[in-house]
Amino acid sequence: MNKNVVFVIDISGSMQGQKVKQTREALLKILGDMQPGDYFDLVLFGTRVQSWRGSLVQASEANLRAARDFVQRFTLDEATNLNGGLLRGIEILNKAHESLPELSNHASILIMLTDGDPTEGVTNRSQILKNIREAIRGRFPLYNLGFGHNVDFNFLEVMSMENNGRAQRIYEDRDATQQLQGFYKQVARPLLVDVELQYPEDAVLDLTQHHHKQYYEGSEIVVAGRIADHKLGSFKADVQARGEGQEFRTTCLVDEEEMKKLLQERGHMLENHVERLWAYLTIQELLAKRMKVEGEERAKLSSQALKMSLAYQFVTPLTSMTIRGMADQDGLKPVIDKPPEDSLPLEMLGHRRTFVLSASQPSPTRPSSDINQLPDKVTGVDTDPHFIIHVPQKEDTLCFNINEEPGVILSLVQDPDTGFSVNGQLIGNKDRGPGQHEGTYFGRLGIANPATDFQLEVTPQNITLNPGSGGPVFSWRDQAALRQDGVVVTINKKRNLMVSLDNGATFEVVLHRVWKDSAVHQDFLGFYVLDSHRMSARTHGLLGQFFHPFSFEVLDLHPGSDPTKPDATMVVKNRQLTVTRGLQKDYSKDPRHGAEVSCWFIHNNGAGLIDGVYTDYIVPDIF
């Protein structure tokens, strides 16, 4: 089918830099994929809302050329009038349906890209949801793309669900342009609209969703349900939908004899699989409905979803997952099967169940619902190993280096009140050339909480839970979330690892892979403290000592030995130090390229800034 598509793009100030560059690149490539029979328009929203044409125009060569010019020239605005931008896009599609009847046979699609919260115009989320729902009135789907870590993804997800679409997160990475293009390709070829699968009322019970607004090339529609007793012979499905200017109808019948033969041969396998598929789809729909309601109705849907999750052993937001380190009845150790990314939840069949579901609600791991959300300022250690200390009171950053031999283990965080600790072991730079600096990096981290026997060993190759007791081993190719005794560990495939404690503390481990022309010839790790405000007042370590407020003054700025890096005198902890202004990279948001951070560099292994001397922080064991 030809399509009518309106792109609604956030151009607020937070989109500056890499985001707007990648958005432009993706839009230019998407415009290149438009078909001659398609109609389109572009809406931009910042403080103001502006549209390219204000009405749908055909994807002719002249119009596409003009649209590309518009995309390359637009400038960023200040605030985020999300409500106004969406209503303008909806208005363009609605007017086209009313004034151009021939376009009513096309598949209409609204796609919004935003990286932040509404800050201009209508900002109340409930009111925005109502406004969009009433404006669209079920005529076409709304797809929301949430760019980056700071976007309120739950809000975008609910809005899409209420309007027959879905939301997708676009991660800030070097391939964000490809992510945007990849999403567009999923909806670029609509085949049918208003697809409905109808079944005999007396023959089928407990149907999952069987009405879909649109069906695209390369997608699928799955409906599951229960066949009533002795009704297999009358089971059929009538499918009706609209195509390009025509009605589509077909009937799918069941060959009863073939079905009976199949059930005799493979019935036990087939019935178990289909029943679990039905349960999975039903749970997903209950969770989706739950997001749209409040109060008693929400509690009822939560109860239904939780009951089914436990009955069918699916991991959901309403359950938590525990790993039992016990041998099975044959004396074999548990085997953890790790599902591929975006697959169905882990199947737990037979007596070798290593994951146990409980009906407790996991504690939030971040102030936001998104575990990947990062604050603007972080404290951490990365590269050679350079420590980055953000001082909020000064809105400034301090840096220092530790020069030690490969193999040395350093105490990064130590909380004597809880026993929680993070230690890191140094590795050297492979293939170091003659005369090159002996760079060291963190190649192994040990995160432990002795009070609960929790241990996590992280290397650039593997993540091992409780290595001392033969716990499960994960690789960086896995996507997994584990919970044990108040600690949530989330592995984000090939990117990072998050460790969140019930007391509110959150840490991130960044994976650095060697790439072509890299100055470092060995994979290594970065470590960042994202939230430490609930750690005890006695927390210490090379990073831990800076969880507590402290102050400093910078005086007598003067030229240093490097004309690009001025020196100054710093007064800190009643000491005077000579410090140098320079740049250090923070890799917490971009593990490959990093972001430049301007900081005051403290020389001589942090002498005068850290308590004691750096050798006080050398420990004998990773745990």
Coordinates of C-alpha atoms in Angstrom, one line a residue:
M1 CA 0.0 0.0 0.0
N2 CA 1.0 3.6 -0.5
K3 CA 1.4 5.5 2.8
N4 CA 0.8 8.9 4.3
V5 CA 3.5 9.6 6.8
V6 CA 4.3 12.6 9.0
F7 CA 7.6 12.8 10.9
V8 CA 7.4 14.8 14.1
I9 CA 10.9 15.7 15.2
D10 CA 12.2 17.2 18.5
I11 CA 14.6 20.1 17.8
S12 CA 15.0 21.3 21.4
G13 CA 18.4 22.4 22.7
S14 CA 19.1 19.0 24.2
M15 CA 19.3 17.5 20.7
Q16 CA 22.5 19.4 19.9
G17 CA 25.6 17.6 18.9
Q18 CA 25.6 14.0 17.9
K19 CA 21.8 13.5 18.3
V20 CA 20.8 16.1 15.7
K21 CA 23.6 15.0 13.4
Q22 CA 22.3 11.4 13.5
T23 CA 18.7 12.5 13.1
R24 CA 19.5 14.5 10.0
E25 CA 21.4 11.6 8.5
A26 CA 18.6 9.2 9.2
L27 CA 15.9 11.5 7.8
L28 CA 17.9 12.1 4.6
K29 CA 18.2 8.3 4.1
I30 CA 14.6 7.7 4.9
L31 CA 13.5 10.4 2.4
G32 CA 15.6 8.5 -0.2
D33 CA 13.5 5.4 0.5
M34 CA 10.1 7.1 -0.1
Q35 CA 8.0 5.6 -2.9
P36 CA 6.6 7.9 -5.6
G37 CA 3.0 7.1 -4.5
D38 CA 3.7 8.1 -0.9
Y39 CA 2.6 11.4 0.7
F40 CA 4.5 13.0 3.6
D41 CA 5.3 16.1 5.6
L42 CA 7.7 17.1 8.4
V43 CA 6.9 18.8 11.7
L44 CA 9.6 20.2 14.0
F45 CA 8.9 21.2 17.6
G46 CA 11.1 23.1 20.1
T47 CA 9.7 26.2 21.9
R48 CA 7.7 26.8 18.7
V49 CA 6.1 24.3 16.3
Q50 CA 6.8 24.6 12.6
S51 CA 5.9 22.3 9.7
W52 CA 7.7 22.0 6.4
R53 CA 4.6 22.2 4.1
G54 CA 1.7 22.1 6.6
S55 CA -0.1 19.5 4.5
L56 CA 0.8 16.2 2.8
V57 CA 2.7 16.4 -0.4
Q58 CA 3.5 13.6 -2.9
A59 CA 7.0 12.1 -2.7
S60 CA 8.0 13.5 -6.1
E61 CA 11.7 14.2 -6.9
A62 CA 11.1 17.9 -6.6
N63 CA 9.4 17.6 -3.2
L64 CA 12.0 15.1 -1.9
R65 CA 14.8 17.5 -3.0
A66 CA 13.2 20.4 -1.2
A67 CA 12.6 18.3 2.0
R68 CA 16.2 17.2 2.1
D69 CA 17.2 20.9 1.9
F70 CA 14.9 21.7 4.8
V71 CA 16.3 18.8 6.9
Q72 CA 19.9 20.0 6.3
R73 CA 19.1 23.7 7.2
F74 CA 16.8 23.6 10.2
T75 CA 18.2 25.0 13.5
L76 CA 17.6 24.0 17.1
D77 CA 15.2 25.7 19.4
E78 CA 15.1 26.0 23.2
A79 CA 12.2 24.2 25.0
T80 CA 10.1 21.0 24.1
N81 CA 6.6 21.6 23.0
L82 CA 5.8 17.9 22.5
N83 CA 2.0 18.3 22.7
G84 CA 2.0 21.0 20.1
G85 CA 4.2 19.1 17.7
L86 CA 2.1 15.9 17.9
L87 CA -1.2 17.8 17.5
R88 CA 0.2 19.6 14.4
G89 CA 1.2 16.2 12.9
I90 CA -2.2 14.7 13.7
E91 CA -4.0 17.7 12.2
I92 CA -2.1 17.3 8.9
L93 CA -3.1 13.6 8.6
N94 CA -6.7 14.3 9.6
K95 CA -7.1 17.2 7.1
A96 CA -5.7 15.0 4.3
H97 CA -8.3 12.3 5.0
E98 CA -11.1 14.9 4.9
S99 CA -10.0 17.0 1.9
L100 CA -8.4 14.3 -0.3
P101 CA -10.6 11.2 -0.4
E102 CA -8.0 9.3 -2.6
L103 CA -5.6 9.4 0.4
S104 CA -8.0 7.6 2.6
N105 CA -7.0 4.4 0.9
H106 CA -3.4 4.8 1.9
A107 CA -1.9 3.6 5.2
S108 CA -1.4 6.6 7.5
I109 CA 1.5 6.6 10.0
L110 CA 2.6 9.2 12.5
I111 CA 6.3 8.9 13.8
M112 CA 7.7 11.1 16.6
L113 CA 11.3 11.3 17.7
T114 CA 12.1 13.0 21.0
D115 CA 14.9 13.0 23.6
G116 CA 13.3 14.8 26.5
D117 CA 10.3 15.7 28.6
P118 CA 7.6 18.2 27.6
T119 CA 8.6 21.6 28.9
E120 CA 6.6 24.1 26.8
G121 CA 2.9 24.4 26.1
V122 CA 0.9 21.6 27.7
T123 CA 3.4 19.7 30.0
N124 CA 1.0 17.6 32.1
R125 CA 1.4 14.1 30.9
S126 CA -2.1 12.9 31.6
Q127 CA -3.5 15.9 29.6
I128 CA -1.1 15.2 26.7
L129 CA -2.2 11.6 26.6
K130 CA -5.9 12.7 26.5
N131 CA -5.2 15.3 23.9
I132 CA -3.5 12.9 21.5
R133 CA -6.0 10.1 22.1
E134 CA -8.9 12.4 21.3
A135 CA -7.2 13.9 18.2
I136 CA -6.2 10.5 16.6
R137 CA -9.5 8.7 17.5
G138 CA -8.0 5.4 16.4
R139 CA -7.6 6.5 12.8
F140 CA -3.9 5.6 12.4
P141 CA -1.0 4.4 14.6
L142 CA 1.5 6.6 16.5
Y143 CA 5.0 5.3 16.8
N144 CA 7.2 7.0 19.4
L145 CA 11.0 6.9 19.3
G146 CA 12.8 7.8 22.5
F147 CA 16.3 9.1 21.9
G148 CA 18.9 8.7 24.6
H149 CA 18.8 7.9 28.3
N150 CA 17.0 10.9 29.8
V151 CA 13.7 10.5 27.9
D152 CA 10.5 9.4 29.9
F153 CA 10.1 6.1 28.0
N154 CA 7.2 4.9 30.0
F155 CA 5.2 8.0 29.0
L156 CA 6.0 7.4 25.3
E157 CA 5.2 3.7 25.6
V158 CA 1.7 4.4 27.1
M159 CA 1.0 7.0 24.4
S160 CA 1.9 4.6 21.6
M161 CA -0.1 1.8 23.1
E162 CA -3.2 4.0 23.4
N163 CA -2.9 4.8 19.7
N164 CA -2.3 1.4 18.1
G165 CA 1.4 1.8 17.8
R166 CA 4.5 1.1 19.9
A167 CA 7.5 2.8 21.3
Q168 CA 11.2 2.1 20.7
R169 CA 14.2 3.3 22.4
I170 CA 17.0 4.7 20.2
Y171 CA 20.3 4.3 22.1
E172 CA 22.9 7.1 22.0
D173 CA 25.6 5.3 20.1
R174 CA 27.6 5.5 16.9
D175 CA 24.9 3.4 15.1
A176 CA 21.9 5.6 16.2
T177 CA 21.4 6.5 12.5
Q178 CA 21.1 2.9 11.6
Q179 CA 18.7 2.3 14.6
L180 CA 16.4 5.1 13.2
Q181 CA 16.6 3.7 9.7
G182 CA 16.0 0.2 11.0
F183 CA 12.8 1.2 12.8
Y184 CA 11.5 3.0 9.7
K185 CA 12.1 -0.1 7.5
Q186 CA 9.8 -2.0 9.9
V187 CA 6.8 0.2 8.9
A188 CA 7.9 1.3 5.4
R189 CA 5.9 -1.3 3.5
P190 CA 2.3 -1.5 4.9
L191 CA 0.3 -4.3 3.3
L192 CA -3.0 -4.2 5.1
V193 CA -4.9 -1.9 7.5
D194 CA -7.7 -2.7 10.0
V195 CA -6.8 -6.4 10.1
E196 CA -9.3 -8.5 12.1
L197 CA -9.3 -12.3 12.7
Q198 CA -12.7 -13.6 13.6
Y199 CA -13.5 -17.0 15.2
P200 CA -16.8 -18.8 15.9
E201 CA -18.0 -17.6 19.3
D202 CA -19.0 -21.0 20.6
A203 CA -15.8 -22.7 19.5
V204 CA -13.0 -20.4 20.8
L205 CA -12.4 -19.0 24.3
D206 CA -9.8 -16.6 25.9
L207 CA -8.5 -15.0 22.7
T208 CA -5.5 -12.8 22.7
Q209 CA -5.5 -9.6 20.6
H210 CA -7.0 -10.3 17.2
H211 CA -7.5 -6.8 15.8
H212 CA -4.5 -4.9 14.5
K213 CA -4.4 -1.5 12.9
Q214 CA -1.8 -2.3 10.3
Y215 CA 0.2 -5.2 9.0
Y216 CA 3.6 -4.6 7.4
E217 CA 5.8 -6.6 5.1
G218 CA 8.2 -8.7 7.1
S219 CA 5.9 -8.6 10.2
E220 CA 3.6 -11.2 11.6
I221 CA 0.3 -11.4 13.5
V222 CA 0.0 -14.1 16.1
V223 CA -3.4 -15.0 17.8
A224 CA -3.7 -17.6 20.5
G225 CA -6.7 -18.9 22.4
R226 CA -8.5 -22.0 23.7
I227 CA -10.6 -24.3 21.6
A228 CA -13.8 -25.4 23.5
D229 CA -14.3 -29.1 24.1
H230 CA -15.3 -31.1 21.0
K231 CA -15.3 -28.0 18.8
L232 CA -12.2 -28.7 16.8
G233 CA -14.3 -29.6 13.8
S234 CA -16.0 -26.2 13.7
F235 CA -12.8 -24.2 14.3
K236 CA -11.9 -21.7 11.6
A237 CA -10.6 -18.1 11.2
D238 CA -12.2 -15.5 9.0
V239 CA -9.6 -12.8 8.2
Q240 CA -10.7 -9.4 6.9
A241 CA -8.7 -6.2 6.2
R242 CA -8.3 -3.3 3.7
G243 CA -5.6 -3.2 1.1
E244 CA -4.8 -0.5 -1.5
G245 CA -8.3 0.4 -2.7
Q246 CA -9.8 -3.0 -2.0
E247 CA -11.2 -5.3 0.7
F248 CA -9.2 -8.3 1.7
R249 CA -11.0 -11.4 2.9
T250 CA -10.0 -15.0 3.4
T251 CA -11.0 -18.0 5.6
C252 CA -8.5 -20.4 7.2
L253 CA -10.0 -23.8 7.9
V254 CA -8.5 -26.6 9.9
D255 CA -8.2 -30.1 8.5
E256 CA -9.5 -32.1 11.4
E257 CA -8.0 -35.4 10.4
E258 CA -4.5 -33.8 9.9
M259 CA -4.8 -32.0 13.2
K260 CA -5.7 -35.2 15.1
K261 CA -2.8 -37.0 13.4
L262 CA -0.4 -34.2 14.5
L263 CA -1.7 -34.2 18.1
Q264 CA -1.3 -38.0 18.3
E265 CA 2.3 -37.7 17.1
R266 CA 3.5 -34.6 18.9
G267 CA 0.6 -33.6 21.0
H268 CA 2.5 -33.3 24.3
M269 CA 5.1 -31.0 22.8
L270 CA 2.7 -29.0 20.7
E271 CA 0.1 -28.4 23.4
N272 CA 2.7 -27.3 26.0
H273 CA 4.3 -24.9 23.5
V274 CA 1.1 -23.3 22.3
E275 CA -0.3 -23.0 25.8
R276 CA 2.9 -21.2 26.9
L277 CA 2.7 -19.0 23.9
W278 CA -0.9 -18.2 24.8
A279 CA 0.1 -17.4 28.4
Y280 CA 3.0 -15.2 27.2
L281 CA 0.8 -13.1 24.9
T282 CA -1.9 -12.8 27.5
I283 CA 0.5 -11.6 30.2
Q284 CA 2.0 -9.0 27.7
E285 CA -1.5 -7.7 27.0
L286 CA -2.4 -7.6 30.7
L287 CA 0.8 -5.6 31.4
A288 CA 0.1 -3.3 28.5
K289 CA -3.5 -2.6 29.8
R290 CA -2.2 -2.1 33.3
M291 CA 0.0 0.8 32.1
K292 CA -3.1 2.7 30.9
V293 CA -5.2 2.6 34.1
E294 CA -5.0 3.4 37.8
G295 CA -6.5 2.4 41.1
E296 CA -8.6 -0.7 41.5
E297 CA -8.5 -1.7 37.9
R298 CA -4.7 -1.5 37.7
A299 CA -4.5 -3.7 40.9
K300 CA -6.8 -6.2 39.3
L301 CA -4.8 -6.4 36.1
S302 CA -1.6 -6.7 38.1
S303 CA -3.0 -9.6 40.1
Q304 CA -4.0 -11.4 37.0
A305 CA -0.7 -10.9 35.3
L306 CA 1.3 -11.9 38.5
K307 CA -0.8 -15.1 38.9
M308 CA -0.1 -16.2 35.3
S309 CA 3.6 -15.2 35.5
L310 CA 4.1 -17.5 38.5
A311 CA 1.9 -20.3 37.1
Y312 CA 3.8 -20.4 33.8
Q313 CA 7.3 -19.3 35.2
F314 CA 7.8 -16.2 33.2
V315 CA 9.9 -13.3 34.4
T316 CA 8.0 -10.0 34.3
P317 CA 8.2 -6.6 36.0
L318 CA 5.9 -8.0 38.7
T319 CA 8.3 -10.8 39.7
S320 CA 11.9 -11.1 40.7
M321 CA 14.3 -13.8 39.7
T322 CA 16.6 -15.7 42.1
I323 CA 19.4 -18.2 41.1
R324 CA 19.7 -21.3 43.2
G325 CA 23.2 -22.7 43.4
M326 CA 22.2 -26.3 44.0
A327 CA 22.8 -29.5 42.2
D328 CA 19.8 -31.3 40.7
Q329 CA 18.7 -34.8 41.6
D330 CA 21.2 -36.3 39.3
G331 CA 24.1 -34.5 41.1
L332 CA 24.6 -32.2 38.1
K333 CA 25.2 -28.5 38.7
P334 CA 22.6 -26.1 37.4
V335 CA 22.9 -25.0 33.8
I336 CA 21.9 -21.5 32.9
D337 CA 20.3 -21.1 29.4
K338 CA 20.7 -17.5 28.3
P339 CA 18.0 -16.5 25.8
P340 CA 19.0 -14.3 22.8
E341 CA 18.2 -10.6 23.0
D342 CA 14.5 -9.8 22.3
S343 CA 13.5 -13.5 22.6
L344 CA 10.7 -14.9 24.7
P345 CA 11.4 -15.1 28.4
L346 CA 13.5 -18.0 29.6
E347 CA 11.9 -21.4 29.3
M348 CA 12.1 -23.5 32.5
L349 CA 11.3 -27.1 31.7
G350 CA 11.8 -30.4 33.5
H351 CA 13.4 -30.8 37.0
R352 CA 16.6 -28.8 36.3
R353 CA 15.1 -25.4 37.1
T354 CA 17.8 -23.0 38.0
F355 CA 15.7 -19.8 38.1
V356 CA 13.0 -19.4 40.7
L357 CA 10.3 -16.7 40.5
S358 CA 8.9 -15.0 43.5
A359 CA 6.0 -12.6 43.8
S360 CA 7.9 -9.7 45.2
Q361 CA 8.1 -6.4 43.4
P362 CA 11.8 -5.5 42.7
S363 CA 12.8 -2.2 44.2
P364 CA 13.5 0.6 41.7
T365 CA 17.1 0.6 40.7
R366 CA 17.2 4.3 39.6
P367 CA 15.1 7.3 40.4
S368 CA 13.6 6.8 36.9
S369 CA 12.1 3.5 35.7
D370 CA 14.9 3.1 33.2
I371 CA 18.0 1.3 34.6
N372 CA 20.1 2.7 31.8
Q373 CA 19.4 6.4 32.6
L374 CA 22.6 8.2 33.4
P375 CA 23.0 11.5 35.4
D376 CA 24.7 14.4 33.8
K377 CA 27.7 14.3 36.2
V378 CA 29.4 11.1 37.3
T379 CA 32.5 10.0 39.3
G380 CA 34.6 7.2 38.0
V381 CA 37.8 5.8 36.7
D382 CA 38.7 4.9 33.1
T383 CA 41.6 4.6 30.6
D384 CA 45.1 4.8 32.1
P385 CA 43.5 4.6 35.0
H386 CA 42.4 8.2 35.3
F387 CA 40.1 9.0 38.2
I388 CA 37.4 11.6 37.5
I389 CA 35.9 13.3 40.6
H390 CA 32.9 15.6 40.0
V391 CA 32.5 18.2 42.8
P392 CA 28.8 19.4 42.6
Q393 CA 29.3 22.2 45.1
K394 CA 31.9 23.7 42.7
E395 CA 30.4 22.6 39.4
D396 CA 33.9 21.5 38.6
T397 CA 35.9 18.3 38.1
L398 CA 39.2 17.0 39.6
C399 CA 41.4 14.3 38.0
F400 CA 44.3 12.2 39.1
N401 CA 46.2 9.2 37.9
I402 CA 47.6 6.1 39.7
N403 CA 50.9 4.8 38.3
E404 CA 51.3 1.2 39.4
E405 CA 52.4 -2.1 37.9
P406 CA 50.1 -4.5 36.1
G407 CA 48.6 -7.0 38.5
V408 CA 48.2 -4.6 41.4
I409 CA 44.7 -4.5 43.0
L410 CA 43.3 -1.2 44.1
S411 CA 40.4 -0.5 46.5
L412 CA 37.9 1.8 44.7
V413 CA 34.9 1.7 47.1
Q414 CA 34.8 0.2 50.6
D415 CA 31.8 0.7 53.0
P416 CA 32.7 -0.7 56.4
D417 CA 29.1 -0.4 57.7
T418 CA 27.7 -2.8 55.1
G419 CA 30.9 -4.6 53.9
F420 CA 30.1 -3.6 50.3
S421 CA 33.3 -3.2 48.3
V422 CA 34.6 -2.7 44.7
N423 CA 38.2 -3.5 43.9
G424 CA 40.0 -3.3 40.5
Q425 CA 43.0 -5.1 39.2
L426 CA 45.4 -3.4 36.7
I427 CA 46.5 -4.8 33.4
G428 CA 49.2 -3.4 31.1
N429 CA 49.0 -2.2 27.5
K430 CA 49.9 -5.1 25.1
D431 CA 52.3 -4.4 22.3
R432 CA 53.7 -1.3 23.9
G433 CA 56.3 0.2 21.6
P434 CA 59.8 1.2 22.7
G435 CA 59.8 4.4 24.7
Q436 CA 56.0 4.5 25.0
H437 CA 54.3 5.3 28.3
E438 CA 53.5 2.2 30.4
G439 CA 49.8 2.6 30.4
T440 CA 47.7 0.5 32.8
Y441 CA 44.0 -0.2 32.7
F442 CA 41.4 -2.0 34.8
G443 CA 41.1 -5.6 33.5
R444 CA 39.2 -7.1 36.4
L445 CA 36.7 -5.8 38.9
G446 CA 35.5 -7.5 42.0
I447 CA 32.2 -6.3 43.5
A448 CA 31.2 -7.9 46.8
N449 CA 28.8 -7.7 49.7
P450 CA 29.9 -10.2 52.4
A451 CA 26.7 -9.8 54.4
T452 CA 24.8 -11.6 51.7
D453 CA 27.6 -13.7 50.2
F454 CA 27.2 -11.7 47.0
Q455 CA 30.2 -11.6 44.7
L456 CA 30.5 -10.4 41.0
E457 CA 33.7 -10.8 39.0
V458 CA 33.8 -8.7 35.8
T459 CA 36.4 -9.0 33.1
P460 CA 36.3 -7.8 29.4
Q461 CA 35.4 -11.5 28.5
N462 CA 33.0 -12.7 31.2
I463 CA 30.7 -11.7 34.0
T464 CA 30.7 -14.4 36.8
L465 CA 28.2 -14.4 39.7
N466 CA 29.5 -15.9 42.9
P467 CA 32.7 -17.3 41.3
G468 CA 33.8 -18.9 44.6
S469 CA 30.8 -21.2 44.6
G470 CA 30.7 -22.1 40.9
G471 CA 28.0 -19.5 40.0
P472 CA 26.8 -18.9 36.5
V473 CA 29.0 -17.3 33.9
F474 CA 27.7 -14.7 31.4
S475 CA 29.4 -13.1 28.4
W476 CA 29.2 -9.6 27.1
R477 CA 27.1 -10.9 24.2
D478 CA 24.3 -11.7 26.6
Q479 CA 21.4 -9.5 27.6
A480 CA 20.4 -10.4 31.1
A481 CA 19.0 -9.1 34.4
L482 CA 19.7 -10.9 37.7
R483 CA 18.6 -10.2 41.3
Q484 CA 20.2 -11.7 44.4
D485 CA 19.7 -10.5 48.0
G486 CA 18.9 -6.9 47.2
V487 CA 21.4 -6.5 44.3
V488 CA 20.2 -6.1 40.7
V489 CA 22.8 -6.8 38.0
T490 CA 21.8 -5.8 34.4
I491 CA 24.0 -6.8 31.5
N492 CA 23.4 -4.6 28.4
K493 CA 24.7 -6.5 25.4
K494 CA 28.3 -5.5 24.4
R495 CA 27.9 -2.1 26.1
N496 CA 27.8 -1.9 29.9
L497 CA 26.8 -3.6 33.1
M498 CA 24.7 -1.9 35.9
V499 CA 24.9 -2.9 39.6
S500 CA 22.1 -1.4 41.7
L501 CA 21.7 -1.9 45.5
D502 CA 18.4 -1.7 47.3
N503 CA 19.8 1.2 49.3
G504 CA 19.8 3.3 46.2
A505 CA 23.5 3.1 45.1
T506 CA 24.1 2.4 41.4
F507 CA 27.3 1.6 39.6
E508 CA 28.2 1.2 36.0
V509 CA 30.9 -0.9 34.3
V510 CA 31.7 0.1 30.8
L511 CA 33.2 -2.4 28.3
H512 CA 36.1 -1.1 26.1
R513 CA 36.8 -3.2 23.1
V514 CA 39.9 -2.8 21.0
W515 CA 39.1 -1.5 17.6
K516 CA 41.1 -0.8 14.5
D517 CA 43.8 1.9 15.0
S518 CA 43.1 1.9 18.7
A519 CA 46.0 3.2 20.9
V520 CA 45.2 0.5 23.4
H521 CA 45.8 -3.1 22.3
Q522 CA 43.9 -4.9 25.1
D523 CA 40.2 -4.9 26.1
F524 CA 39.6 -3.1 29.4
L525 CA 36.9 -1.8 31.7
G526 CA 35.8 1.6 33.0
F527 CA 33.9 2.0 36.3
Y528 CA 31.5 4.8 37.1
V529 CA 29.5 5.7 40.3
L530 CA 26.1 7.0 39.2
D531 CA 24.4 7.2 42.6
S532 CA 26.1 7.1 46.0
H533 CA 24.0 9.3 48.2
R534 CA 22.7 6.3 50.3
M535 CA 26.2 4.9 51.0
S536 CA 27.3 5.2 54.6
A537 CA 29.2 8.2 55.9
R538 CA 32.3 5.9 56.5
T539 CA 32.6 4.8 52.9
H540 CA 36.2 5.1 51.6
G541 CA 38.5 4.0 48.8
L542 CA 40.1 5.8 46.0
L543 CA 36.6 6.8 44.7
G544 CA 34.5 6.1 47.8
Q545 CA 36.2 8.9 49.9
F546 CA 34.8 11.5 47.4
F547 CA 31.1 10.4 48.0
H548 CA 31.1 12.9 50.8
P549 CA 31.1 16.8 50.3
F550 CA 34.4 18.5 50.3
S551 CA 35.6 21.9 49.0
F552 CA 38.7 23.4 47.3
E553 CA 39.8 26.8 46.1
V554 CA 41.9 27.5 42.9
L555 CA 44.2 30.5 43.0
D556 CA 47.0 32.1 41.0
L557 CA 46.2 30.8 37.5
H558 CA 49.5 31.0 35.4
P559 CA 51.1 29.5 32.3
G560 CA 52.4 26.0 32.7
S561 CA 55.1 24.0 30.9
D562 CA 52.4 23.2 28.2
P563 CA 51.1 26.5 26.8
T564 CA 47.7 24.9 26.2
K565 CA 47.4 23.7 29.8
P566 CA 47.6 26.4 32.5
D567 CA 48.8 25.7 36.0
A568 CA 47.3 27.0 39.3
T569 CA 47.5 26.7 43.0
M570 CA 44.8 24.6 44.7
V571 CA 44.0 24.8 48.4
V572 CA 42.3 21.5 49.5
K573 CA 42.3 19.8 52.8
N574 CA 44.5 22.6 54.3
R575 CA 47.2 21.8 51.7
Q576 CA 48.5 23.8 48.7
L577 CA 49.0 21.8 45.5
T578 CA 50.2 22.7 42.0
V579 CA 47.5 21.6 39.6
T580 CA 47.1 21.7 35.8
R581 CA 44.0 22.4 33.7
G582 CA 43.4 19.7 31.1
L583 CA 41.0 17.3 29.5
Q584 CA 39.9 13.8 30.5
K585 CA 37.4 11.5 28.8
D586 CA 34.2 10.3 30.4
Y587 CA 33.1 7.1 28.7
S588 CA 29.9 6.5 30.7
K589 CA 27.6 7.5 27.7
D590 CA 29.8 6.7 24.7
P591 CA 32.1 3.7 25.4
R592 CA 34.0 4.1 22.2
H593 CA 34.6 7.8 21.7
G594 CA 33.8 9.3 25.1
A595 CA 33.1 12.9 26.0
E596 CA 35.7 15.5 26.9
V597 CA 35.6 16.6 30.5
S598 CA 37.6 19.7 31.6
C599 CA 39.3 19.1 34.9
W600 CA 42.0 20.1 37.4
F601 CA 44.8 17.4 37.3
I602 CA 46.4 16.6 40.6
H603 CA 50.0 15.3 40.1
N604 CA 52.0 12.6 41.9
N605 CA 49.3 9.9 42.2
G606 CA 46.7 12.3 43.7
A607 CA 49.1 13.3 46.5
G608 CA 47.4 15.9 48.8
L609 CA 44.0 15.2 47.4
I610 CA 43.5 11.6 48.5
D611 CA 43.7 10.6 52.1
G612 CA 47.1 9.1 53.0
V613 CA 49.2 7.9 50.0
Y614 CA 48.1 5.9 47.1
T615 CA 49.9 2.7 48.3
D616 CA 47.5 2.6 51.2
Y617 CA 44.8 1.6 48.7
I618 CA 46.6 -1.5 47.4
V619 CA 44.7 -4.7 48.6
P620 CA 45.7 -8.4 48.3
D621 CA 42.6 -9.8 46.7
I622 CA 39.9 -8.8 44.2
F623 CA 37.2 -9.5 46.8

